[in-house]
Short mmCIF file of C-alpha atoms in Angstrom, two decimals:
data_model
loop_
_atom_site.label_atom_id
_atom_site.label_comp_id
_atom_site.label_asym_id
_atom_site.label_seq_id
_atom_site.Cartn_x
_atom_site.Cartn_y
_atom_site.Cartn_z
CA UNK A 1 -12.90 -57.84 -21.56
CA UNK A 2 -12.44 -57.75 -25.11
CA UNK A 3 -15.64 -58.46 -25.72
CA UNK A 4 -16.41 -61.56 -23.54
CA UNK A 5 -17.92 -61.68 -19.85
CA UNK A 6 -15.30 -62.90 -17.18
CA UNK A 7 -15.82 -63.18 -13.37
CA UNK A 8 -14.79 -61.08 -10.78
CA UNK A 9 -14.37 -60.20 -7.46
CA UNK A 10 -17.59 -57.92 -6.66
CA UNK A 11 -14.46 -56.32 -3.86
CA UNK A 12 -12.27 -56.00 -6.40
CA UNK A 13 -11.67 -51.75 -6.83
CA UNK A 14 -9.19 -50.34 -9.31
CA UNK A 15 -7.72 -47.06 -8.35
CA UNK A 16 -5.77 -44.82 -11.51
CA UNK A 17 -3.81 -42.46 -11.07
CA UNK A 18 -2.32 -39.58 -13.10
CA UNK A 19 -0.07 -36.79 -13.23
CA UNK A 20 -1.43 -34.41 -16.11
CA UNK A 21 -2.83 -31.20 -14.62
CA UNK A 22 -6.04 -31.05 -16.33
CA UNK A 23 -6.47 -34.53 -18.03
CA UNK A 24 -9.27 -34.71 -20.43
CA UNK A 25 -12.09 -38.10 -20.09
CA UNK A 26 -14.15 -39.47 -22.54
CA UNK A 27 -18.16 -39.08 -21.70
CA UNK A 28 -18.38 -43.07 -21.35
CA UNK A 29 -15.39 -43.27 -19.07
CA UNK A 30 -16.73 -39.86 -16.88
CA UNK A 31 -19.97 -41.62 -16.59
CA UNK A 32 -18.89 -44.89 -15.32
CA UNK A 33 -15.72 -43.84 -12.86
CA UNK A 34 -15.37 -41.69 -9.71
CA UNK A 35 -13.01 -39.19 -10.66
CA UNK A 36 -11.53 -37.44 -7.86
CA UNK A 37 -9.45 -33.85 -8.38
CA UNK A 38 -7.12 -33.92 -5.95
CA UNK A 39 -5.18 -30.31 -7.31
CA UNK A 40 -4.92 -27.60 -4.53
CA UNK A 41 -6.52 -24.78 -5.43
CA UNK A 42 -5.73 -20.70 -4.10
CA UNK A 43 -9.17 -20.97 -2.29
CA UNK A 44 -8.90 -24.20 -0.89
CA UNK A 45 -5.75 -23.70 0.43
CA UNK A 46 -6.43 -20.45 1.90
CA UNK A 47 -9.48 -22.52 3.93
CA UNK A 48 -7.08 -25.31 5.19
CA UNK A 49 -4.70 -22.79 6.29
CA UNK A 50 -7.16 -20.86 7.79
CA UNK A 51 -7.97 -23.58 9.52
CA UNK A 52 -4.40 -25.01 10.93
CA UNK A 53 -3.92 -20.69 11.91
CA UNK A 54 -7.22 -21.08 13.86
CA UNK A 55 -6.21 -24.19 15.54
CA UNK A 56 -3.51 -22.66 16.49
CA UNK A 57 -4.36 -19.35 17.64
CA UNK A 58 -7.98 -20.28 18.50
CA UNK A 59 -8.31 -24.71 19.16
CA UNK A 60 -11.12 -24.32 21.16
CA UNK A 61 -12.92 -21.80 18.12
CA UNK A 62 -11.73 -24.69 15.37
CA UNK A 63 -12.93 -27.51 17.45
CA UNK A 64 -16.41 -25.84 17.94
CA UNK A 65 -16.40 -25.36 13.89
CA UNK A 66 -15.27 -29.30 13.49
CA UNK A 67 -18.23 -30.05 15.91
CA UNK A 68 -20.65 -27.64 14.05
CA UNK A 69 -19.55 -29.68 10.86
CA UNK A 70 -20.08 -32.98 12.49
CA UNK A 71 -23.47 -31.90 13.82
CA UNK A 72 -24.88 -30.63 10.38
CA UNK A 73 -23.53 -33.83 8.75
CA UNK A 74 -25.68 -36.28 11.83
CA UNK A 75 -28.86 -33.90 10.97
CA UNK A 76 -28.54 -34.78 7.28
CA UNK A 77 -27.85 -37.93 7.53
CA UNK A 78 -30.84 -38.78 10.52
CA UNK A 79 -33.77 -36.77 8.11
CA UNK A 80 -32.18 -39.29 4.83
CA UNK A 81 -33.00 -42.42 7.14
CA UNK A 82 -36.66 -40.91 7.90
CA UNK A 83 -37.50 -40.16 4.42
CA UNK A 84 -35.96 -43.27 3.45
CA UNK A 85 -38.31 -45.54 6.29
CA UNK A 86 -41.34 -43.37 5.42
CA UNK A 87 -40.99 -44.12 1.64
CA UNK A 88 -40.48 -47.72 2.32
CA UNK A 89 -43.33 -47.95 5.11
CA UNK A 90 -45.88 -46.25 2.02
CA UNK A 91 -44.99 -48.59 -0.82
CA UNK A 92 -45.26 -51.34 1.36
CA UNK A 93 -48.54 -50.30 2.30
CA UNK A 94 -52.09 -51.82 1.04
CA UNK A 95 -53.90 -48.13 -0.41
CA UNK A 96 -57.20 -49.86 0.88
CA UNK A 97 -56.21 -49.52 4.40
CA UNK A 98 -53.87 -46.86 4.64
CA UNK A 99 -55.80 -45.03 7.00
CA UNK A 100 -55.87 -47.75 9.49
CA UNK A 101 -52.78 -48.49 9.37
CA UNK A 102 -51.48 -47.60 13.27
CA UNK A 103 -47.78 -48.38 13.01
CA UNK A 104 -47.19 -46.23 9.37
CA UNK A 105 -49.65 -43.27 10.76
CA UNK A 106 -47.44 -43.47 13.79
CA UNK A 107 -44.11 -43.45 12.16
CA UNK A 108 -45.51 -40.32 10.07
CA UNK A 109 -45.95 -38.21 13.68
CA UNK A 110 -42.15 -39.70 14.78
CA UNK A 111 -40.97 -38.68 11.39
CA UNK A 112 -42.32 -34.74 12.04
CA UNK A 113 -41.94 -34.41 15.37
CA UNK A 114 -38.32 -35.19 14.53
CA UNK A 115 -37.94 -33.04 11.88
CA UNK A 116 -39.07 -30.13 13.88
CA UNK A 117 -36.70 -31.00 16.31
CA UNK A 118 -33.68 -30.88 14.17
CA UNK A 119 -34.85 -27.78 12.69
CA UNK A 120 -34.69 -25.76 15.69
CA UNK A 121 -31.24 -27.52 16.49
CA UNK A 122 -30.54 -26.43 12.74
CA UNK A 123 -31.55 -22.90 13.36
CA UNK A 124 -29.37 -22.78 16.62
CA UNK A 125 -26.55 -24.45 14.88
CA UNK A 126 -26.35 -21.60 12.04
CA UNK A 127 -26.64 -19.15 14.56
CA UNK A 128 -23.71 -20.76 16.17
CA UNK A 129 -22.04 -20.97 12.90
CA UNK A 130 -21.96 -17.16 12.04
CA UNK A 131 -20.51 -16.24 15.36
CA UNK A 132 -17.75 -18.69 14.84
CA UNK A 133 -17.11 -18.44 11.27
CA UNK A 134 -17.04 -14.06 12.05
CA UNK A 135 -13.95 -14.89 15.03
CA UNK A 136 -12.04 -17.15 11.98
CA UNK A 137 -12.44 -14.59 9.65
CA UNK A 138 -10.29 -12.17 11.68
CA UNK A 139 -7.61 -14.65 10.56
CA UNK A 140 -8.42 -14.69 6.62
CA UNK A 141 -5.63 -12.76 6.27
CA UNK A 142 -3.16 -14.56 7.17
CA UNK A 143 -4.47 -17.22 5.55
CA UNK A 144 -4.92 -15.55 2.08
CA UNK A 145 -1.25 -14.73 3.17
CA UNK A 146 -0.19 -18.35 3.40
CA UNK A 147 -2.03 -19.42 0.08
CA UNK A 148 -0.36 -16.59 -2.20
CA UNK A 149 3.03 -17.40 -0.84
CA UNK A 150 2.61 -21.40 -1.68
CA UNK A 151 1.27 -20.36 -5.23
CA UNK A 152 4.73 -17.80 -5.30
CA UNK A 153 7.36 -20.42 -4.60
CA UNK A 154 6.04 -23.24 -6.53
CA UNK A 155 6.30 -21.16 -9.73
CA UNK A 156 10.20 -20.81 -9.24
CA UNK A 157 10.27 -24.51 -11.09
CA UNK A 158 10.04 -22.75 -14.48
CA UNK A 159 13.23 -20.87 -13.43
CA UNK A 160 15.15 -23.72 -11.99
CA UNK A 161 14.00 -27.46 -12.05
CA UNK A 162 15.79 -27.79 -8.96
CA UNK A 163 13.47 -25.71 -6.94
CA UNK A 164 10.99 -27.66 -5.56
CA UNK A 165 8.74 -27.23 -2.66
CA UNK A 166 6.23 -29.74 -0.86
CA UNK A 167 3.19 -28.57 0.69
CA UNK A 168 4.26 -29.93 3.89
CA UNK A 169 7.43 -28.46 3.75
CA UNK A 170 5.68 -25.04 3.85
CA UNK A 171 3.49 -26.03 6.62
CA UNK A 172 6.36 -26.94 8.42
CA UNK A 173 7.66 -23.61 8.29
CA UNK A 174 3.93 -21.72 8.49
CA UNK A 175 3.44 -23.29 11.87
CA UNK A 176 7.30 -22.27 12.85
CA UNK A 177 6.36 -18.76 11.79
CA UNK A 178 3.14 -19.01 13.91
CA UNK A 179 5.06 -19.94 16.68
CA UNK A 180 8.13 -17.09 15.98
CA UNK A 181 5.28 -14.15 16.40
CA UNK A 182 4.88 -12.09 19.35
CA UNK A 183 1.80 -12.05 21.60
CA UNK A 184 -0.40 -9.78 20.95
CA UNK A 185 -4.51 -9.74 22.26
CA UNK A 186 -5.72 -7.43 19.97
CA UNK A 187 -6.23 -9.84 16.55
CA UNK A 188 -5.90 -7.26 14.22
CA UNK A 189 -2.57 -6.86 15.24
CA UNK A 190 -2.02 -10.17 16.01
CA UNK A 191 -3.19 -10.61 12.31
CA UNK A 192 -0.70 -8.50 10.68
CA UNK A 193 2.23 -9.84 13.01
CA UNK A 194 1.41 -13.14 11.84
CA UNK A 195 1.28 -11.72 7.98
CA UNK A 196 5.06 -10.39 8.80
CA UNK A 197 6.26 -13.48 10.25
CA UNK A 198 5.32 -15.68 7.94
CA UNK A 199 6.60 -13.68 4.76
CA UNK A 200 9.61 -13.38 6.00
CA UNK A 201 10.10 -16.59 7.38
CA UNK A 202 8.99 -18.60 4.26
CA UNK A 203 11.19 -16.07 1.86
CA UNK A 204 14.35 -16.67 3.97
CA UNK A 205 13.71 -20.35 3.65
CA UNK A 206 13.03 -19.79 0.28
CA UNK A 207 16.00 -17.33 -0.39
CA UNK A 208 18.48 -19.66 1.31
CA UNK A 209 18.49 -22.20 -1.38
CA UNK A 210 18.38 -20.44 -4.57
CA UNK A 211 21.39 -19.25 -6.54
CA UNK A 212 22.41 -15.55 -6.47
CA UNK A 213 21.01 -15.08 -9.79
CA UNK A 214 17.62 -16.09 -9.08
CA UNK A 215 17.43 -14.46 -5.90
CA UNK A 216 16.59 -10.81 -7.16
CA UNK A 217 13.86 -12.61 -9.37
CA UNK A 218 12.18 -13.90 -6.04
CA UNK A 219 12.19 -10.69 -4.50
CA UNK A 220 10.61 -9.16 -7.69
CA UNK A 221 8.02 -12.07 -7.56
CA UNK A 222 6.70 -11.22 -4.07
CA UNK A 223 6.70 -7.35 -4.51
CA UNK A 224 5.32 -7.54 -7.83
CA UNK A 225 2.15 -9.81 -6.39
CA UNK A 226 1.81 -7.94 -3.41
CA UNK A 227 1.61 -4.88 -5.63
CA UNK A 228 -1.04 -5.85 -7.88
CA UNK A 229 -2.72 -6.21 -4.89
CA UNK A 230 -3.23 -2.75 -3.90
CA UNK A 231 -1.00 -4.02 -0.59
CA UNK A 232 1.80 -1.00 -1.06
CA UNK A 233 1.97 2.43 -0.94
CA UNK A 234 2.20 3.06 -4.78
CA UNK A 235 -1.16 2.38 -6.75
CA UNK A 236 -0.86 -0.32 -9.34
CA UNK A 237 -1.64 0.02 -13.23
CA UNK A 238 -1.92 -3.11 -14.92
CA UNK A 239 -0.56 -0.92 -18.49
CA UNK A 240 2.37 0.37 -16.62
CA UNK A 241 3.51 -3.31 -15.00
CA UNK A 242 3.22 -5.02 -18.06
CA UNK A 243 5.59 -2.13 -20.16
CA UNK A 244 8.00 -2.92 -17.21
CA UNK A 245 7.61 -6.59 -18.08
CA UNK A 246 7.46 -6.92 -21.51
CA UNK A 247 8.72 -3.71 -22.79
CA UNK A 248 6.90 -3.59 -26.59
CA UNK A 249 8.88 -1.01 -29.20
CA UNK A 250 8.05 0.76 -31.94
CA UNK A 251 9.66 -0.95 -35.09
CA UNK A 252 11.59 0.47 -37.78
CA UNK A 253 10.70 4.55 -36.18
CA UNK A 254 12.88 7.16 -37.73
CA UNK A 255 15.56 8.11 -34.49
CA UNK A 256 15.94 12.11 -34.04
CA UNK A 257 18.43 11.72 -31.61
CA UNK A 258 20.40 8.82 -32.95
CA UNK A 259 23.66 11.30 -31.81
CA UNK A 260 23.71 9.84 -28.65
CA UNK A 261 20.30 7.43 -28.32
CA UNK A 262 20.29 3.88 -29.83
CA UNK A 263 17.12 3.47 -31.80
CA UNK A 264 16.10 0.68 -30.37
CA UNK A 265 15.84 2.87 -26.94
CA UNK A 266 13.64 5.70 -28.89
CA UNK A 267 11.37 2.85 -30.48
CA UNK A 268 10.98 1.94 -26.16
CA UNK A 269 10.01 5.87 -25.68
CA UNK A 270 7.44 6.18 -28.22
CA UNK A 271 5.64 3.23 -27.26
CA UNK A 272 5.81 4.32 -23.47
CA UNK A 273 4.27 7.73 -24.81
CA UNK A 274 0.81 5.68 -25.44
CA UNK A 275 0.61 5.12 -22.15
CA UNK A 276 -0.87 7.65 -19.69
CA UNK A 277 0.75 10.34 -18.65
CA UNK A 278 4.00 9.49 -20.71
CA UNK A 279 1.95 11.82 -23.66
CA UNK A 280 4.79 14.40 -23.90
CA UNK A 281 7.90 12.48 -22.67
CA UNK A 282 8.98 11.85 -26.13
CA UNK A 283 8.16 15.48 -27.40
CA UNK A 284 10.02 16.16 -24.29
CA UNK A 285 13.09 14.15 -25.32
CA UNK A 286 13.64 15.33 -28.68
CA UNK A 287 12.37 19.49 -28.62
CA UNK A 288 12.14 21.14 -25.51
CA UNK A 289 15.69 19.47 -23.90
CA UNK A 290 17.40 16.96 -25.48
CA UNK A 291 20.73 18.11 -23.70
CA UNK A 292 19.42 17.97 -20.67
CA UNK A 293 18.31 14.33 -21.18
CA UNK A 294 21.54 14.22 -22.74
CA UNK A 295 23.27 14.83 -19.45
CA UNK A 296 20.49 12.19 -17.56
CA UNK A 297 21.20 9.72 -19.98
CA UNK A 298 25.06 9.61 -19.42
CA UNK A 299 24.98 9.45 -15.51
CA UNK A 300 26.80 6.78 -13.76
CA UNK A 301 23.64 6.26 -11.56
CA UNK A 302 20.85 7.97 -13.21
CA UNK A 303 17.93 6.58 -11.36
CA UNK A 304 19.59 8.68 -8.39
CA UNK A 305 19.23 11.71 -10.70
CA UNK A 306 15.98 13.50 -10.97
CA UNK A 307 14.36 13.78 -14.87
CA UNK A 308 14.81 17.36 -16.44
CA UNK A 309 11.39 19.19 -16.83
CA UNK A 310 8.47 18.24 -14.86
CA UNK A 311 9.28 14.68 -15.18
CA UNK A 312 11.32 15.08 -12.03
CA UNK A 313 8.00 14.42 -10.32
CA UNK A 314 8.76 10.62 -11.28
CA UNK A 315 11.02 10.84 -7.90
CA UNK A 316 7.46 11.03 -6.14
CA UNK A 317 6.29 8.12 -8.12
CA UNK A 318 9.41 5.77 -8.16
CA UNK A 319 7.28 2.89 -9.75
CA UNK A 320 6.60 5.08 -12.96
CA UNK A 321 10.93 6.17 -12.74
CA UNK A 322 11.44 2.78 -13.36
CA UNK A 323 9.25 2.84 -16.89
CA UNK A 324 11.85 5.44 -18.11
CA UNK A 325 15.07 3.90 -17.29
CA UNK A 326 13.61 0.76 -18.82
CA UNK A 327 13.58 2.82 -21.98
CA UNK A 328 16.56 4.45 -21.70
CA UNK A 329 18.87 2.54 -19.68
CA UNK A 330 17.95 -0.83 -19.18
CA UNK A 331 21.12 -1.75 -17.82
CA UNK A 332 20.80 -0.12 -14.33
CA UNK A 333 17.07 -1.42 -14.11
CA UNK A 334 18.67 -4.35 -11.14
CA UNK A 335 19.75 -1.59 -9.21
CA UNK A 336 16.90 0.42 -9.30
CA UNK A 337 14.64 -2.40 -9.01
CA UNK A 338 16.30 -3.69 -6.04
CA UNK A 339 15.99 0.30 -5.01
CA UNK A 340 12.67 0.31 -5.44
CA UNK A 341 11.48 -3.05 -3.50
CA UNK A 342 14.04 -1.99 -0.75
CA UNK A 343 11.79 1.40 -0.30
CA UNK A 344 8.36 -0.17 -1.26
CA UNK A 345 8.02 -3.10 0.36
CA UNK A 346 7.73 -2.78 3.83
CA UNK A 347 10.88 -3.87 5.64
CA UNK A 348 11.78 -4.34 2.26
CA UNK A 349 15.79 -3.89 3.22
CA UNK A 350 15.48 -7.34 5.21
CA UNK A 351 14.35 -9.22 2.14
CA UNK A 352 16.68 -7.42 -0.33
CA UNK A 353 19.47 -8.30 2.14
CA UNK A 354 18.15 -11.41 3.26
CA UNK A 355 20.95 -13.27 4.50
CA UNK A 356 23.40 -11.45 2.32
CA UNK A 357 25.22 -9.22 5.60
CA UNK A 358 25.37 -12.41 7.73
CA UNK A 359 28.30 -14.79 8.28
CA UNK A 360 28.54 -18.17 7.77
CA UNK A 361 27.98 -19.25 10.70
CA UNK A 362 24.95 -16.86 11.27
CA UNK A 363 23.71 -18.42 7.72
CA UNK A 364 24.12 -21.82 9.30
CA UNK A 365 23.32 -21.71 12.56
CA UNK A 366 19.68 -20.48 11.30
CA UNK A 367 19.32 -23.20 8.90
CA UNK A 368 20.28 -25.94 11.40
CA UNK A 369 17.82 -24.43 13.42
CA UNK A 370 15.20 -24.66 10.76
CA UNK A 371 16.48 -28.63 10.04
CA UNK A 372 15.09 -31.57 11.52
CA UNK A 373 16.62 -35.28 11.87
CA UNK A 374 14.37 -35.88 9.26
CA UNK A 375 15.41 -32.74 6.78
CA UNK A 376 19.09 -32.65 6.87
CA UNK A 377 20.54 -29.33 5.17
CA UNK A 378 22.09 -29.87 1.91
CA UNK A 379 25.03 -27.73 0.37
CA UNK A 380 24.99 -27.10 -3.18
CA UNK A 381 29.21 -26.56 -3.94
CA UNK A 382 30.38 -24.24 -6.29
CA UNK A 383 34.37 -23.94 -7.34
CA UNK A 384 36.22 -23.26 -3.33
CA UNK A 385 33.59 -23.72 -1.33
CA UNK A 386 34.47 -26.33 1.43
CA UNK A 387 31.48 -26.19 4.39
CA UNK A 388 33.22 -28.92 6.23
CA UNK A 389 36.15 -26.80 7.02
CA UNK A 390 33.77 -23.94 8.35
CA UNK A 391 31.53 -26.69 10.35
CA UNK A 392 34.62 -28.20 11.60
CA UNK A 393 35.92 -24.61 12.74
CA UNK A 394 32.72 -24.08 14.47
CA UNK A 395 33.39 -27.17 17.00
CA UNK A 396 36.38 -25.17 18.52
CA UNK A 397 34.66 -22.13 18.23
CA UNK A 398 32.16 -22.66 20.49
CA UNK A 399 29.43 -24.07 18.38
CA UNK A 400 26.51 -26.47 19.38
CA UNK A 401 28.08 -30.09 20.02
CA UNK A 402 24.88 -31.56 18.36
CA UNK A 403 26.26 -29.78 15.09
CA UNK A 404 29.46 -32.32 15.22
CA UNK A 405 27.03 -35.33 15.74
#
C-alpha cells in the first residue's frame, strides 16, 4: 500500500459494491478483480420466469431440466480431472521409457474408455434436452409476458419517485396470478390464460397505488408496448406512434385558415401531411372543405364524429383518428385515448376502469387479500379522506374480524 509491501491474510477477500448502472473500470483494475454484473436483463428475466412458470405448471419437466443441468456440469467437470491426471502422468514421465510405462499406458485406455462413455451419455442427454426444453417453450410466452411487464412498471420511477417496485414483489404477485388461472389441459390455452391473468393482476396491483393522474399514463404504457408488438388488432407504424408522441410542427408556416385554426394547429397538419397517407389532408383542410372541417373542428366530442371526405375511413383505423385530433384538438386526445385502449386492448374496459366502478370496500377487501403480515397496505391521504372510519364501518358491517386485528 502506498508503495510498501505489508502482510496479509492470504483469506482475507474484499467485496465492492456499487450502484451506477453501467460503471466504467480502468484496464489494470478489470484485469486484476472479478467483476460480477448483477443487472437483470429482459432475456434473463424472461428465462428465470420461465423457469418459476414451469415449476409451477410442469415441477416434474423443471426438475428433469435442473437434473439435465447438473448432469452436463458432472460430465465437464469428470473429462477436466482426466485431462488434468493424463497431463500430469506425461510430464512426470521419463521419454526413454514411455512405452513401458504400464500404469500411464493404462490410465490412457481408462481415460478413453471414459470419454466414450460420457459421450454417449452426452448424446442421450441432448436428446433429452430438446424434448424438454420444446415442452418449456410452450410457456415462453408467458414468460416474455412476465419480463415486459417488470421492465413496464419499473419505468414509472421517472414519473413519480414514489413508485417503486421490487423484483420479489412482482413474483409475489406472478405466482398469485399463476395460481388465480383456470385449468385448462390444452397449453396453448393454458398459455394465453396465464398471459391474461397475469396482466391484469400485476396492472391492478400496479394501478392501485398510483395517483389518478398517472393512472391513464400506465394504461397508455402497456397498450402502447403491446402495440409495437404487433400483439393488437391495429398494425403498428413506428412514424405514426412517434407523431402521436412527440408531435413535431412546422415553424413559422403561413396559416390559410387562421379564421378559425390556431397556427400552431396548421404547423401540426402540415407536418402530419409527410407522413403516409396524410398526403392530401392538408390540401383537404384548406380547398376542397374547409367548412366542413369547420363544423368537425367545433364539435363537443369530435373524435365521435366521422372526418368529412374520405378521411371518414379513419373510423376504420381509430389509431390513425387519433393523429388528427392530435393536430387539431389536442385537448380531447385523454378521451379518445382512453377510447381507443378501451376498444383495442383486449378487455381493455377492465383496465381503463380498473378499480374505478368499485366501492371501497370492494377496493379494500382485494388489497387485503393481496397483503401479507409481512406487506401491510399503506394509505396515501389526500384532503377528507379518513380510511379508519370506512375500516371501522366494515367491523359492523359484516367484514372479516382479522381486518380489526
Amino acid at each position: 500500500i502506498g508503495g510498501e509491501e505489508i502482510d496479509y491474510d492470504p483469506k482475507f477477500q474484499l467485496y465492492l459494491q456499487s450502484k451506477l448502472p453501467n460503471p466504467h473500470y480502468r484496464p489494470e483494475i478489470a484485469a486484476q478483480c472479478t467483476i460480477i454484473n448483477f443487472i437483470v436483463t429482459p432475456e434473463g428475466l424472461e428465462d428465470q420466469i420461465l423457469a418459476m412458470v414451469v415449476n409451477v405448471e410442469k415441477p416434474e419437466l423443471e426438475m428433469k431440466k435442473q437434473e439435465l443441468v447438473r448432469q452436463q456440469n458432472d460430465f465437464k467437470v469428470t473429462l477436466s480431472q482426466l485431462e488434468d491426471d493424463l497431463l500430469t502422468q506425461l510430464s512426470a514421465a521419463d521419454p526413454s521409457t514411455i512405452l513401458d510405462n504400464i500404469p500411464l499406458i493404462e490410465g490412457l485406455e481408462k481415460t478413453k474408455e471414459t470419454s466414450k462413455e460420457i459421450a454417449i451419455q452426452v448424446a442421450a442427454a441432448q436428446k433429452t434436452e430438446v424434448e424438454i426444453n420444446t415442452s418449456r417453450e410452450l410457456y415462453r410466452p408467458v414468460a416474455a409476458e412476465g419480463s415486459m411487464l417488470f421492465f413496464l412498471i419499473i419505468q414509472l420511477c421517472f414519473i413519480q419517485h414514489m413508485y417503486q417496485y421490487s423484483l420479489d414483489a412482482f413474483v409475489s404477485f406472478l405466482l398469485k396470478a399463476i395460481d388465480r388461472t383456470a385449468p385448462c389441459e390444452d397449453l396453448a390455452e393454458r398459455s394465453k390464460l396465464l398471459i391474461s391473468m397475469i396482466r391484469m393482476t400485476i396492472f391492478r396491483w400496479v394501478n392501485r397505488g398510483l395517483f389518478e393522474s398517472h393512472k391513464l399514463i400506465f394504461c397508455s404504457m402497456l397498450t402502447f408496448k403491446l402495440f409495437s408488438k404487433g400483439y393488437l388488432a391495429e398494425e403498428y407504424n413506428p412514424a405514426y406512434f412517434n407523431f402521436l408522441l412527440r408531435a413535431p410542427m412546422v415553424i413559422g408556416a403561413e396559416n390559410p385558415l387562421s379564421d378559425w385554426l390556431p397556427g400552431k394547429n396548421w404547423g401540426l397538419v402540415l407536418k402530419l401531411c409527410e407522413l403516409e397517407g396524410f398526403d392530401n389532408f392538408g390540401t383537404n383542410m384548406e380547398k376542397d372543405a374547409p367548412s366542413r372541417f369547420k363544423e368537425w373542428f367545433n364539435e363537443l366530442v369530435p373524435e365521435e364524429v366521422k372526418l368529412p371526405l374520405d378521411w371518414k375511413k379513419l373510423d376504420s383505423l381509430p389509431f390513425q383518428k387519433l393523429l388528427v385530433l392530435r393536430c387539431l384538438r389536442p385537448d380531447r386526445m385523454c378521451g379518445a385515448l382512453g377510447d381507443w385502449i378501451r376498444n383495442i386492448l383486449p378487455s381493455g374496459k377492465d383496465y381503463m376502469d380498473c378499480d374505478g366502478s368499485s366501492s371501497f370496500r370492494v377496493v379494500l377487501e382485494n388489497s387485503f387479500a393481496d397483503a401479507t403480515t409481512t406487506t401491510p397496505i399503506f394509505f396515501i391521504l389526500s384532503s377528507g379522506a379518513d380510511p379508519v372510519k370506512e375500516v371501522g364501518y366494515g367491523q359492523g358491517a359484516g367484514w372479516p374480524a382479522a381486518w380489526h386485528q
